[in-house]
Coordinates of C-alpha atoms and ligand atoms in Angstrom, one line a residue:
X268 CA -10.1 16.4 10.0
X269 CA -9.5 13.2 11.1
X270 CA -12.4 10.6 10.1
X271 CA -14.1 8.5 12.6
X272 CA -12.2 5.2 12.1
X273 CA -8.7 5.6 11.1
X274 CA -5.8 3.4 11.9
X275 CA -1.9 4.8 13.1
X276 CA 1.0 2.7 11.4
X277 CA 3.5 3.2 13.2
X278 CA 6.9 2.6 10.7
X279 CA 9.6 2.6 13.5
X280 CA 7.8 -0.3 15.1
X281 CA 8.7 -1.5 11.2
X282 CA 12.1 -1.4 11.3
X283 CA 12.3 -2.4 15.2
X284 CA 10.5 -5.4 14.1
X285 CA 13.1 -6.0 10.8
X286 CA 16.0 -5.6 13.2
X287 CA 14.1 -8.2 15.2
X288 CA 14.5 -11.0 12.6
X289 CA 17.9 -10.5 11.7
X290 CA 19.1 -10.5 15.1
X291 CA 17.3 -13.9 15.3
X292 CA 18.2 -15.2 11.3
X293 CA 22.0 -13.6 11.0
X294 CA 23.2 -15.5 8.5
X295 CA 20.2 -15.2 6.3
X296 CA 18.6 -12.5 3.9
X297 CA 15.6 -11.5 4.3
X298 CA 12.1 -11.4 2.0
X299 CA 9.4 -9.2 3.2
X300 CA 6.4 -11.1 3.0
X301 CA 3.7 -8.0 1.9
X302 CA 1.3 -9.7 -0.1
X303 CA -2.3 -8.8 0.5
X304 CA -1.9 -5.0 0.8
X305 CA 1.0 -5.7 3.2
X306 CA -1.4 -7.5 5.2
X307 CA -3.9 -4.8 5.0
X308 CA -1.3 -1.7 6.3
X309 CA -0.8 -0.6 3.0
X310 CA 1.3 -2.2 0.3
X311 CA 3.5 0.9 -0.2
X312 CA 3.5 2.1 3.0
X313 CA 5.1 -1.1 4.2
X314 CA 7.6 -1.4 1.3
X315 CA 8.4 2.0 2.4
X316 CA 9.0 0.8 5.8
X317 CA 10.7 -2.1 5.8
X318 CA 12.6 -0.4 2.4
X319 CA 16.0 -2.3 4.2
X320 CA 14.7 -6.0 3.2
X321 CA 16.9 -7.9 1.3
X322 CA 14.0 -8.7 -0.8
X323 CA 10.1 -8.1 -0.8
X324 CA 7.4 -11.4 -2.0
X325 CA 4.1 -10.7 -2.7
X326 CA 1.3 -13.4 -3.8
X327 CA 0.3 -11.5 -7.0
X328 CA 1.9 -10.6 -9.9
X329 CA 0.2 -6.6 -10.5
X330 CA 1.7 -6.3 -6.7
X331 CA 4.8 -6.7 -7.9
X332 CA 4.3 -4.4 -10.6
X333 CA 3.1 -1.9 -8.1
X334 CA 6.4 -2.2 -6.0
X335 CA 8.6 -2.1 -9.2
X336 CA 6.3 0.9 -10.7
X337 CA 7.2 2.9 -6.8
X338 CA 10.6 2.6 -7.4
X339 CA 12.0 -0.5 -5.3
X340 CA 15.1 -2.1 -6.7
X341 CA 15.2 -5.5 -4.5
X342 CA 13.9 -8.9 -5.8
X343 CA 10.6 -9.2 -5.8
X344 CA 9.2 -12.7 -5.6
X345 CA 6.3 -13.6 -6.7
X346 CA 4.6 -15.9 -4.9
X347 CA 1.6 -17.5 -6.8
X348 CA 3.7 -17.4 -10.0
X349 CA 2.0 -16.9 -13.5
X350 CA -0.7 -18.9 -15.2
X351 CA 0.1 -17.4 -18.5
X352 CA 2.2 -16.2 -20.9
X353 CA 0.6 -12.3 -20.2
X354 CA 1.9 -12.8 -16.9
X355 CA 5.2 -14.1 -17.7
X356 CA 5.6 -11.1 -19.9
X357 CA 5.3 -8.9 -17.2
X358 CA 7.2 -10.9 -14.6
X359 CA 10.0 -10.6 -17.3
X360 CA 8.9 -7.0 -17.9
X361 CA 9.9 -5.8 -14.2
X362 CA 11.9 -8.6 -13.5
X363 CA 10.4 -10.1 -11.0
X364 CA 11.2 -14.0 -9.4
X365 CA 8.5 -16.5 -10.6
X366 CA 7.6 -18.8 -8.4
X367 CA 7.8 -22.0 -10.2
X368 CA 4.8 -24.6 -8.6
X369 CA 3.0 -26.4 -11.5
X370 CA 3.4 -28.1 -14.9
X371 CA 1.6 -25.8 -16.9
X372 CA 4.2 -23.4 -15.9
X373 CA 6.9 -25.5 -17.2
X374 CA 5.0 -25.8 -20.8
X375 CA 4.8 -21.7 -21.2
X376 CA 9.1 -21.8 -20.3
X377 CA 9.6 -24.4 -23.0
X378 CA 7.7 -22.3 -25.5
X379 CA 9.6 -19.4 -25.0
X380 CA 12.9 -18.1 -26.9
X381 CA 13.7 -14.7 -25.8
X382 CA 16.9 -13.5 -24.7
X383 CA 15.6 -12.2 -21.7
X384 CA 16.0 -13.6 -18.3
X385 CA 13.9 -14.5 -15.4
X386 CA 14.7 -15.6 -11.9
X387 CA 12.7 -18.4 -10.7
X388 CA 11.7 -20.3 -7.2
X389 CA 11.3 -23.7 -7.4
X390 CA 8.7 -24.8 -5.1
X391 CA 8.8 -28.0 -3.0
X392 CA 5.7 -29.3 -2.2
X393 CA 6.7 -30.7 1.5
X394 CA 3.4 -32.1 2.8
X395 CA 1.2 -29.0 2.5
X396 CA -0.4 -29.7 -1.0
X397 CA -1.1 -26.6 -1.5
X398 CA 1.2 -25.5 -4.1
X399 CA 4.9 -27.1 -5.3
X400 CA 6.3 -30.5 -6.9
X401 CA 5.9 -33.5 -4.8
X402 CA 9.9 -34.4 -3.4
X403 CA 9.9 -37.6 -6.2
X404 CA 9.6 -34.9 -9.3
X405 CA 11.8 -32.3 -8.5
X406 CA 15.0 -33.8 -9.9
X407 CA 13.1 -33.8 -13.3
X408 CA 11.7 -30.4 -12.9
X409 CA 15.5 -29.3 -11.9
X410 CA 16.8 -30.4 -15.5
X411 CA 13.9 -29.2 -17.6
X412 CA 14.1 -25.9 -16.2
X413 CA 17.9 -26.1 -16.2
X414 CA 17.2 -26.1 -20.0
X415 CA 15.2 -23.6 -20.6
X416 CA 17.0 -20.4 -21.6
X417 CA 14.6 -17.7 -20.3
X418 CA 15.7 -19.0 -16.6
X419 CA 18.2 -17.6 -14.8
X420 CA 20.7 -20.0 -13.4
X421 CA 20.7 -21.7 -10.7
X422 CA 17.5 -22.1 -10.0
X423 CA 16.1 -21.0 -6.2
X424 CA 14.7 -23.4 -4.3
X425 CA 11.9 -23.3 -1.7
X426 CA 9.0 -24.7 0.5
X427 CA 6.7 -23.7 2.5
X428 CA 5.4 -25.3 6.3
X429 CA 1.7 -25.8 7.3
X430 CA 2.2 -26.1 10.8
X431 CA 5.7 -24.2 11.7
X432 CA 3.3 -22.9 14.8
X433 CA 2.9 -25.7 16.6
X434 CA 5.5 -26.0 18.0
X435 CA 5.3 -29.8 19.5
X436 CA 4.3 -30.9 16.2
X437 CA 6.5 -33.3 14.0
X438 CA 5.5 -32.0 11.0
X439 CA 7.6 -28.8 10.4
X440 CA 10.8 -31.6 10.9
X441 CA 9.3 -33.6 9.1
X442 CA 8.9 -30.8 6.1
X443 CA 13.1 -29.5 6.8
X444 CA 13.9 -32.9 6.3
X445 CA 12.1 -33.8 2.9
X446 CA 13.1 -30.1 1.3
X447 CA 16.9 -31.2 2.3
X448 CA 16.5 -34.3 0.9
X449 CA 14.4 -33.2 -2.4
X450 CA 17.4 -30.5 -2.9
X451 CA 20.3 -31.7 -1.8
X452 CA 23.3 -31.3 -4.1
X453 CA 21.5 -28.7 -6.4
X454 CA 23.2 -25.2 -6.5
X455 CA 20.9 -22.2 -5.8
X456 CA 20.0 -20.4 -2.7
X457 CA 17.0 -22.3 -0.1
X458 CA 14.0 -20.4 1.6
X459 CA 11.7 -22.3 3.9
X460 CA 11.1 -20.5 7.1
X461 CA 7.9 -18.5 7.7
X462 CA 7.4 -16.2 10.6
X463 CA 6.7 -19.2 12.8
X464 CA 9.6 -21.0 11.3
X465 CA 12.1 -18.3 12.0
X466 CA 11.1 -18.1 15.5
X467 CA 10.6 -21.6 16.2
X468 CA 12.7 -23.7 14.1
X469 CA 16.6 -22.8 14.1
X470 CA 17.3 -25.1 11.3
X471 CA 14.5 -24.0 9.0
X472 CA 17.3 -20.6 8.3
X473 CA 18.8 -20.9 5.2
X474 CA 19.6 -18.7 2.7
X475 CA 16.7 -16.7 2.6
X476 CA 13.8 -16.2 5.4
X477 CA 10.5 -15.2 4.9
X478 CA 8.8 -13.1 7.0
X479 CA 5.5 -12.1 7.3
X480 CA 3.3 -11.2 10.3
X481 CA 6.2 -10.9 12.4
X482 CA 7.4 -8.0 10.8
X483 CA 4.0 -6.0 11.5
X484 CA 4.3 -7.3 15.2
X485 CA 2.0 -10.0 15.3
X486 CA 2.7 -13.3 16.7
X487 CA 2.4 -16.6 14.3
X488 CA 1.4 -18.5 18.1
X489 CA -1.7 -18.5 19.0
X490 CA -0.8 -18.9 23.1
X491 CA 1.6 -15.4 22.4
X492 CA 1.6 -12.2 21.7
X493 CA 4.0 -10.2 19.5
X494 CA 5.0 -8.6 22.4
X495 CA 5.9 -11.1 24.6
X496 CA 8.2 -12.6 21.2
X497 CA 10.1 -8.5 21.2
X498 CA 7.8 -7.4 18.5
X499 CA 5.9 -3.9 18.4
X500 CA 2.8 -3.2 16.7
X501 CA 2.4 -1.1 13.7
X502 CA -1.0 -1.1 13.5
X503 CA -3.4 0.5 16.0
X504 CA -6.8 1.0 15.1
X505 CA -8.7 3.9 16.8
X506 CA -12.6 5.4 16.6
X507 CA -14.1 7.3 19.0
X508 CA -17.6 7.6 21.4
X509 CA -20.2 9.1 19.2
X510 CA -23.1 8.5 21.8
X511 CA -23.2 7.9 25.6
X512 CA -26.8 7.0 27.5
X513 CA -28.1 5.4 30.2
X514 CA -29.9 2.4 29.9
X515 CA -32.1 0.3 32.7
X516 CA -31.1 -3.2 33.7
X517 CA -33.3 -5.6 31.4
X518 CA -33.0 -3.1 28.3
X519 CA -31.8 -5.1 25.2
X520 CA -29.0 -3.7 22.9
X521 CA -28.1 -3.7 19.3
X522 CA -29.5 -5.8 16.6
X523 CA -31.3 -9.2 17.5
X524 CA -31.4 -7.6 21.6
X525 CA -28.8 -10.4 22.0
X526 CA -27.7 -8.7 24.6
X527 CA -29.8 -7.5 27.8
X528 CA -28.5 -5.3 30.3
X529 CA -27.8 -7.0 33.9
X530 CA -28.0 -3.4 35.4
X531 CA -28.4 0.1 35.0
X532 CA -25.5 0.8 32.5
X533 CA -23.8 3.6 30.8
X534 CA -24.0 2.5 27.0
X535 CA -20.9 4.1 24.6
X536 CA -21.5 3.8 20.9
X537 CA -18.3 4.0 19.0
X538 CA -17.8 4.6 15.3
X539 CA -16.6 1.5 13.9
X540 CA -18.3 -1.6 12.9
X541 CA -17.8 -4.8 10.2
X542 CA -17.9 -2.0 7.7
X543 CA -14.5 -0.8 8.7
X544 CA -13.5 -4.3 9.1
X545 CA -14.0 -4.9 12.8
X546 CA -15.1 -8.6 12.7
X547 CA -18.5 -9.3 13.2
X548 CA -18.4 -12.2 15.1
X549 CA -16.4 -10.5 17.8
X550 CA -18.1 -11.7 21.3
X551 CA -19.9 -10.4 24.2
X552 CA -16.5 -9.1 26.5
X553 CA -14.2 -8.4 24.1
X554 CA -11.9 -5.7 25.1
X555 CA -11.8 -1.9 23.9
X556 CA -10.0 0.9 25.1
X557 CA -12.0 3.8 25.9
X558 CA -9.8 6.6 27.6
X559 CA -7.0 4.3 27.3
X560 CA -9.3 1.8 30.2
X561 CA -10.5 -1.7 29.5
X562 CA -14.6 -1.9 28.7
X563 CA -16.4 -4.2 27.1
X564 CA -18.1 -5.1 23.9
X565 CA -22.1 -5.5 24.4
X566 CA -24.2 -6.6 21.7
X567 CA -24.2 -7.3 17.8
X568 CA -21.4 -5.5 16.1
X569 CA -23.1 -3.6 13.3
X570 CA -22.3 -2.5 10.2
X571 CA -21.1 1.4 11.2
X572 CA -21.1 1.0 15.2
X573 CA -20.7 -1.0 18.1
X574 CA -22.0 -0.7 21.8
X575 CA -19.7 -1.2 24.6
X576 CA -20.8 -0.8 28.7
X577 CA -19.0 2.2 30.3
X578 CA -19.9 1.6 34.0
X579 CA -16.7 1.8 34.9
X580 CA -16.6 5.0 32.9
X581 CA -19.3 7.2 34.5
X582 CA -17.6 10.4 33.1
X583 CA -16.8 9.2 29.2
X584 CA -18.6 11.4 26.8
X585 CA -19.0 11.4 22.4
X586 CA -15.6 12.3 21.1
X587 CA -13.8 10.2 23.3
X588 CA -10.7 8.2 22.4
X589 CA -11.4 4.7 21.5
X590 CA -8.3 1.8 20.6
X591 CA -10.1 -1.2 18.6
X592 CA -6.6 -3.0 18.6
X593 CA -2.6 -2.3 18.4
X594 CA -1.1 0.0 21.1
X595 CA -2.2 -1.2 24.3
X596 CA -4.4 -3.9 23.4
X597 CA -2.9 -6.9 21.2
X598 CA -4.7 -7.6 18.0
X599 CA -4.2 -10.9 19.1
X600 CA -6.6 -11.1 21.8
X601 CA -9.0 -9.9 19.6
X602 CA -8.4 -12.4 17.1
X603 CA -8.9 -14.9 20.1
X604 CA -12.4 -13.1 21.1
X605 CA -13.6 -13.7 17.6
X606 CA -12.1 -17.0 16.8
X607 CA -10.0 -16.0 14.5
X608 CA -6.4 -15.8 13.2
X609 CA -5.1 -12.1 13.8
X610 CA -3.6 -12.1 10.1
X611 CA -7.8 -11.8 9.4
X612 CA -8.0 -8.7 11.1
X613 CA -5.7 -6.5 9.9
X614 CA -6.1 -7.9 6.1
X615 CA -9.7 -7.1 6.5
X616 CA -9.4 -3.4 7.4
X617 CA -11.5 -1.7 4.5
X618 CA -10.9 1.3 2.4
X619 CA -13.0 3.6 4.6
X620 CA -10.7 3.4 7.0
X621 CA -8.1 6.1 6.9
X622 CA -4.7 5.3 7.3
X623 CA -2.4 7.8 9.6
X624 CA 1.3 8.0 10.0
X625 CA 2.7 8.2 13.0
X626 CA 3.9 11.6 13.7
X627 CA 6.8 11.2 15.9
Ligands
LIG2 C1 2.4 -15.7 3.5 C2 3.6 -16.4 3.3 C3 4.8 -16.2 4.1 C4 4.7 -15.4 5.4 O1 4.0 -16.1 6.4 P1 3.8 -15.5 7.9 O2 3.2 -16.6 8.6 O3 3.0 -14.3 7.7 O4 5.2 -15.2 8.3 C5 5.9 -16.9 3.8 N1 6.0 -17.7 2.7 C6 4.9 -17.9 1.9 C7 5.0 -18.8 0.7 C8 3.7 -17.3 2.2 O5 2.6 -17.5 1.4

């Protein structure tokens, strides 16, 4: 039986979407970027997917693990690294890349004699301070991990852009420029670009590209869809009508009657709410597909349901087809209805929701 709230992944739109950035990076091999449950579709579903990547990266090292466990033989970067010598164990364990970003790091090499061997990422901090060695230190950081015999040779380099979406800005230059700079004459392979980067920034492709919500369809720019970029979907997100009624003009709806009805409606109560991770703060008009037609959201997303006015609808009835977002209706725009990023909404998708293959 299929449950109430389910969402369809859809892996050709996978590999369409794979195909899409090597046609745009050539020259470059590609890591996967399927941290976070492969941005909520499914960590192994995904590797499975996009199983022709050069490379997968994940933020965590028991994600690694996972991949390594299922049987993938690609690198598998890690990209928060290891805080301790449990985790450098295991990175050394399944031979995964360590992402190399902080002193401490450098302290649990030195300490270390085995003879086995891990790859690492040297991480350039470029002007996002989030995580990497400011340009001035990585010289020094080179030659102590040059040193240290667990560490592959040569050492990977990479950094990582805050603002490779907007487009106009300087800063993304600014970031190419420092990394070149801050690694220049060093053997090893480079990584900078994002998603955004490898769309928007030719000379961010190096070596190695990193792409993330691209390769699930979803646009890095917030004023485009993935669509409009050549990109297809795999997620759509689906309920259906559980409950269709009348209701008189003036009639509130929903928790907190935020919302009263103008006119005599017909009210459709769908099976989804911020349970499944439909986002709470998803506003009065945004777009659902009931039938396949555009309605709109009415009042207070709840926990297990929402309300949406089908006057233009008069014959929809409970067991109807509803689309939350994917096929039809980019998870973008609902991103934009809810002021949020749409990298929120399909991370957030929770366990009750079923996840469906396509059957093509
Ligand atoms: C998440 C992440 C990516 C992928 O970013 P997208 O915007 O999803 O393409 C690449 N590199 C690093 C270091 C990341 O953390």
């Amino acid at each position: 039986m299929i449950p109430a709230a389910y969402a369809v992944l859809d892996s050709q739109a996978a590999a369409h979407n794979l195909a899409q950035v090597r046609r745009l990076a050539p020259h470059a091999n590609i890591m996967a970027v399927i941290k976070a449950n492969g941005y909520g579709h499914g960590l192994l579903r995904v590797a499975s997917a996009l199983h022709e990547a050069d490379a997968f990266a994940v933020a965590r090292v028991d994600e690694g693990i996972r991949l390594r466990k299922a049987g993938y033989g690609q690198r598998i970067a890690v990209l928060e690294g290891f805080t301790c010598g449990e985790e450098l164990d295991d990175l050394l364990h399944y031979q995964l890349d360590a992402v190399v970003h902080d002193p401490t790091q450098l302290d649990i090499f030195a300490a270390r004699a085995e003879t086995a061997q891990i790859a690492v990422w040297l991480k350039v901090d470029t002007g996002m301070n989030r995580l990497g060695f400011k340009p001035p230190h990585i010289a020094d950081v080179y030659q102590r991990l040059c040193c240290c015999s667990i560490i592959k040779q040569p050492i990977n380099l990479m950094t990582h852009f805050a603002n490779a979406d907007a487009t106009h800005d300087a800063m993304t230059t600014r970031q190419i420029q420092a990394f070149n700079q801050a690694v220049y004459g060093m053997p090893g392979e480079r990584s900078m670009a994002n998603s955004a980067g490898i769309l928007a920034w030719p000379t961010a492709l190096t070596d190695w590209v990193r792409p993330g919500v691209m390769l699930y369809g979803i646009s890095p720019f917030a004023d485009q869809t993935g669509a409009a970029l050549g990109l297809k979907p795999i997620m759509s997100l689906h309920s259906r009508l559980i409950a269709v009624k009348p209701v008189a003009a003036g009639e509130p709806v929903g928790y907190g009657g935020s919302w009263h009805c103008p006119s005599p409606t017909l009210l459709g109560v769908v099976a989804i709410g911020y349970g499944d991770g439909y986002p709470r703060y998803a506003k009065q008009g945004t777009p659902v597909l009931v039938n396949g037609q555009r309605v709109s959201l009415v009042g207070r997303v709840s926990m297990d349901m929402i309300t949406v006015d089908l006057h233009s609808q008069p014959h929809a009835k409970p067991g109807d087809a509803v689309t939350l977002w994917g096929n039809g209706l980019p998870v973008e725009e609902i991103a934009q209805w809810s002021d949020t990023i749409p990298y929120t909404l399909v991370c957030g998708i929770t366990p009750r929701v079923q996840i469906i293959d396509e059957r093509s």
